[in-house]
Amino acid sequence: MSSTELPFVPPATVLPKVAPVRVGEGERLRSVRLPGITLTVRSRPAAREGLPPALYIHGLGGSSQNWSALMEQLEGDVDGEAVDLPGFGDSPPPDDGNYSLTAHARAVIRLLDASGRGPVHLFGNSLGGAVSTRVAAVRPDLVRTLTLVSPALPELRVQRTAVPTGLLALPGVAGLFTRYSKDWTAEQRVRGVTALCYGDPGRVTPEGFQYAVEEMERRLQLPYFWDAMARSARGLVNAYTLGGQHSLWRQAERVLAPTLLVYGGRDQLVGFRMAQKAARAFRDSRLLTLPEAGHVAMMEYPETVAGAFREFAAEKGAKGADGASGDSVGGSERRDRSAGASGEGASGDGPDAATASGGGADDTTSVGS
């Protein structure tokens, strides 16, 4: 280990008492102990029995809270759960200190195998999108449909605004940043993260902003917070360098599940130009573009994303966006439509319009890449 690399912090005996994680109205938290990991799972009871299961996976620096708004929108369509990946949210670090992309994917697979809920409608944002892609590629039996919001798939030309996040992967950078930012308040940090991840930070409510500040204050008390961030960033960058069958783009091509891709036109972390490449890579895909959205469209425009998922799942004959059963998953159809990106309506022609096309080939702001 390099002398500048952050040492691994053992999860046992070092965890301080911190404020409890916020649980929104109608939500529940439970802890699931699995071999080598303990995962916190946030759930929202389904509106009725018999709805198909769904699992939501957050991005780097995020948590299950990032999905609360979309989970509420879809409570009448799916039986939803959102997981805190190891070292994030309320989940402690993994016993072996492994934050690689494969390790995160393994954690999701273990959770699904243990719960017996698969196949699920699998949702992933950014890092969670890369994790979900790998899960869908290696365990197609666990995935009914795949919905990826700004998935962190390899880019040759990274946006300048995404460079600081990528630098976290370098040994010693997290430690330097920790010292540099030691005097920053939680409010300053949240404003910076919101400006980076939202297309329009003004969409965050005062109440949501305060929740995010409280969550940031809680995270900063955790001794493994920066370690989890740095090692997960390094794991993602390392995954970008893999070739052959382990390449994320190659694995995207192997995904059998119908895939809904959601990209924001104002995303500062995942290039909007990658949308068409992703639509070509996933063999049975539909693309939803939201010109005014940033990196976390499911938080900015939950109504729009929920509506797109319902239509997508119904079109694909997947069991359940409307509770109905369908055994066949149809091939891709090419179609275009517009939806209001404000999340208020289903049509719009102006700058806030969202475009969806079929192709083939945390109200909290505790967000991350």
PDB file of C-alpha atoms in Angstrom, residues 122-124 129-130 133 145-153 249 252 255 257-264 272 274-290 297 305 308-309 312 337 355-361:
ATOM      1  CA  LEU A 122     -33.597  -2.950 -11.297  1.00  0.00           C
ATOM      2  CA  PHE A 123     -32.885   0.798 -11.144  1.00  0.00           C
ATOM      3  CA  GLY A 124     -29.394   2.324 -10.981  1.00  0.00           C
ATOM      4  CA  GLY A 129     -25.982   2.255 -13.060  1.00  0.00           C
ATOM      5  CA  ALA A 130     -22.617   0.611 -13.693  1.00  0.00           C
ATOM      6  CA  THR A 133     -25.315  -3.189 -15.728  1.00  0.00           C
ATOM      7  CA  THR A 145     -36.179  -4.774 -16.549  1.00  0.00           C
ATOM      8  CA  LEU A 146     -33.259  -2.370 -16.191  1.00  0.00           C
ATOM      9  CA  THR A 147     -33.663   1.391 -15.705  1.00  0.00           C
ATOM     10  CA  LEU A 148     -30.410   3.396 -15.775  1.00  0.00           C
ATOM     11  CA  VAL A 149     -30.298   7.076 -14.845  1.00  0.00           C
ATOM     12  CA  SER A 150     -27.044   8.656 -16.047  1.00  0.00           C
ATOM     13  CA  PRO A 151     -25.128   5.364 -15.783  1.00  0.00           C
ATOM     14  CA  ALA A 152     -21.384   5.719 -15.162  1.00  0.00           C
ATOM     15  CA  LEU A 153     -20.177   3.837 -18.222  1.00  0.00           C
ATOM     16  CA  TRP A 249     -19.622  -1.751 -22.673  1.00  0.00           C
ATOM     17  CA  ALA A 252     -23.980  -3.773 -21.664  1.00  0.00           C
ATOM     18  CA  VAL A 255     -27.805  -7.509 -21.070  1.00  0.00           C
ATOM     19  CA  ALA A 257     -33.423  -7.341 -19.937  1.00  0.00           C
ATOM     20  CA  PRO A 258     -35.358  -4.521 -21.622  1.00  0.00           C
ATOM     21  CA  THR A 259     -33.506  -1.337 -20.681  1.00  0.00           C
ATOM     22  CA  LEU A 260     -34.774   2.208 -20.101  1.00  0.00           C
ATOM     23  CA  LEU A 261     -31.987   4.797 -20.346  1.00  0.00           C
ATOM     24  CA  VAL A 262     -32.444   8.252 -18.797  1.00  0.00           C
ATOM     25  CA  TYR A 263     -29.973  11.065 -19.552  1.00  0.00           C
ATOM     26  CA  GLY A 264     -29.980  14.709 -18.478  1.00  0.00           C
ATOM     27  CA  PHE A 272     -25.031  13.714 -22.500  1.00  0.00           C
ATOM     28  CA  MET A 274     -23.109   9.091 -24.271  1.00  0.00           C
ATOM     29  CA  ALA A 275     -26.874   8.639 -24.499  1.00  0.00           C
ATOM     30  CA  GLN A 276     -26.890   7.473 -28.113  1.00  0.00           C
ATOM     31  CA  LYS A 277     -23.921   5.158 -27.572  1.00  0.00           C
ATOM     32  CA  ALA A 278     -25.724   3.544 -24.654  1.00  0.00           C
ATOM     33  CA  ALA A 279     -28.911   3.194 -26.697  1.00  0.00           C
ATOM     34  CA  ARG A 280     -26.938   1.290 -29.328  1.00  0.00           C
ATOM     35  CA  ALA A 281     -25.087  -0.873 -26.791  1.00  0.00           C
ATOM     36  CA  PHE A 282     -28.111  -2.219 -24.899  1.00  0.00           C
ATOM     37  CA  ARG A 283     -29.842  -4.557 -27.315  1.00  0.00           C
ATOM     38  CA  ASP A 284     -33.434  -3.836 -26.211  1.00  0.00           C
ATOM     39  CA  SER A 285     -33.466  -0.213 -25.122  1.00  0.00           C
ATOM     40  CA  ARG A 286     -35.584   2.887 -24.904  1.00  0.00           C
ATOM     41  CA  LEU A 287     -33.961   6.293 -24.417  1.00  0.00           C
ATOM     42  CA  LEU A 288     -35.463   9.158 -22.430  1.00  0.00           C
ATOM     43  CA  THR A 289     -33.604  12.473 -22.632  1.00  0.00           C
ATOM     44  CA  LEU A 290     -34.420  15.336 -20.270  1.00  0.00           C
ATOM     45  CA  ALA A 297     -33.160  13.001 -12.955  1.00  0.00           C
ATOM     46  CA  VAL A 305     -39.171   9.277 -14.838  1.00  0.00           C
ATOM     47  CA  ALA A 308     -41.618   6.800 -18.585  1.00  0.00           C
ATOM     48  CA  PHE A 309     -41.027   3.624 -16.571  1.00  0.00           C
ATOM     49  CA  PHE A 312     -41.832   1.269 -20.842  1.00  0.00           C
ATOM     50  CA  ARG A 337     -42.647  11.166 -27.981  1.00  0.00           C
ATOM     51  CA  THR A 355     -37.665  13.200 -25.696  1.00  0.00           C
ATOM     52  CA  ALA A 356     -38.020   9.450 -25.557  1.00  0.00           C
ATOM     53  CA  SER A 357     -37.023   7.118 -28.335  1.00  0.00           C
ATOM     54  CA  GLY A 358     -36.933   3.367 -28.625  1.00  0.00           C
ATOM     55  CA  GLY A 359     -33.695   1.948 -29.926  1.00  0.00           C
ATOM     56  CA  GLY A 360     -32.083  -1.382 -30.306  1.00  0.00           C
ATOM     57  CA  ALA A 361     -28.666  -2.780 -30.905  1.00  0.00           C
TER      58      ALA A 361
END
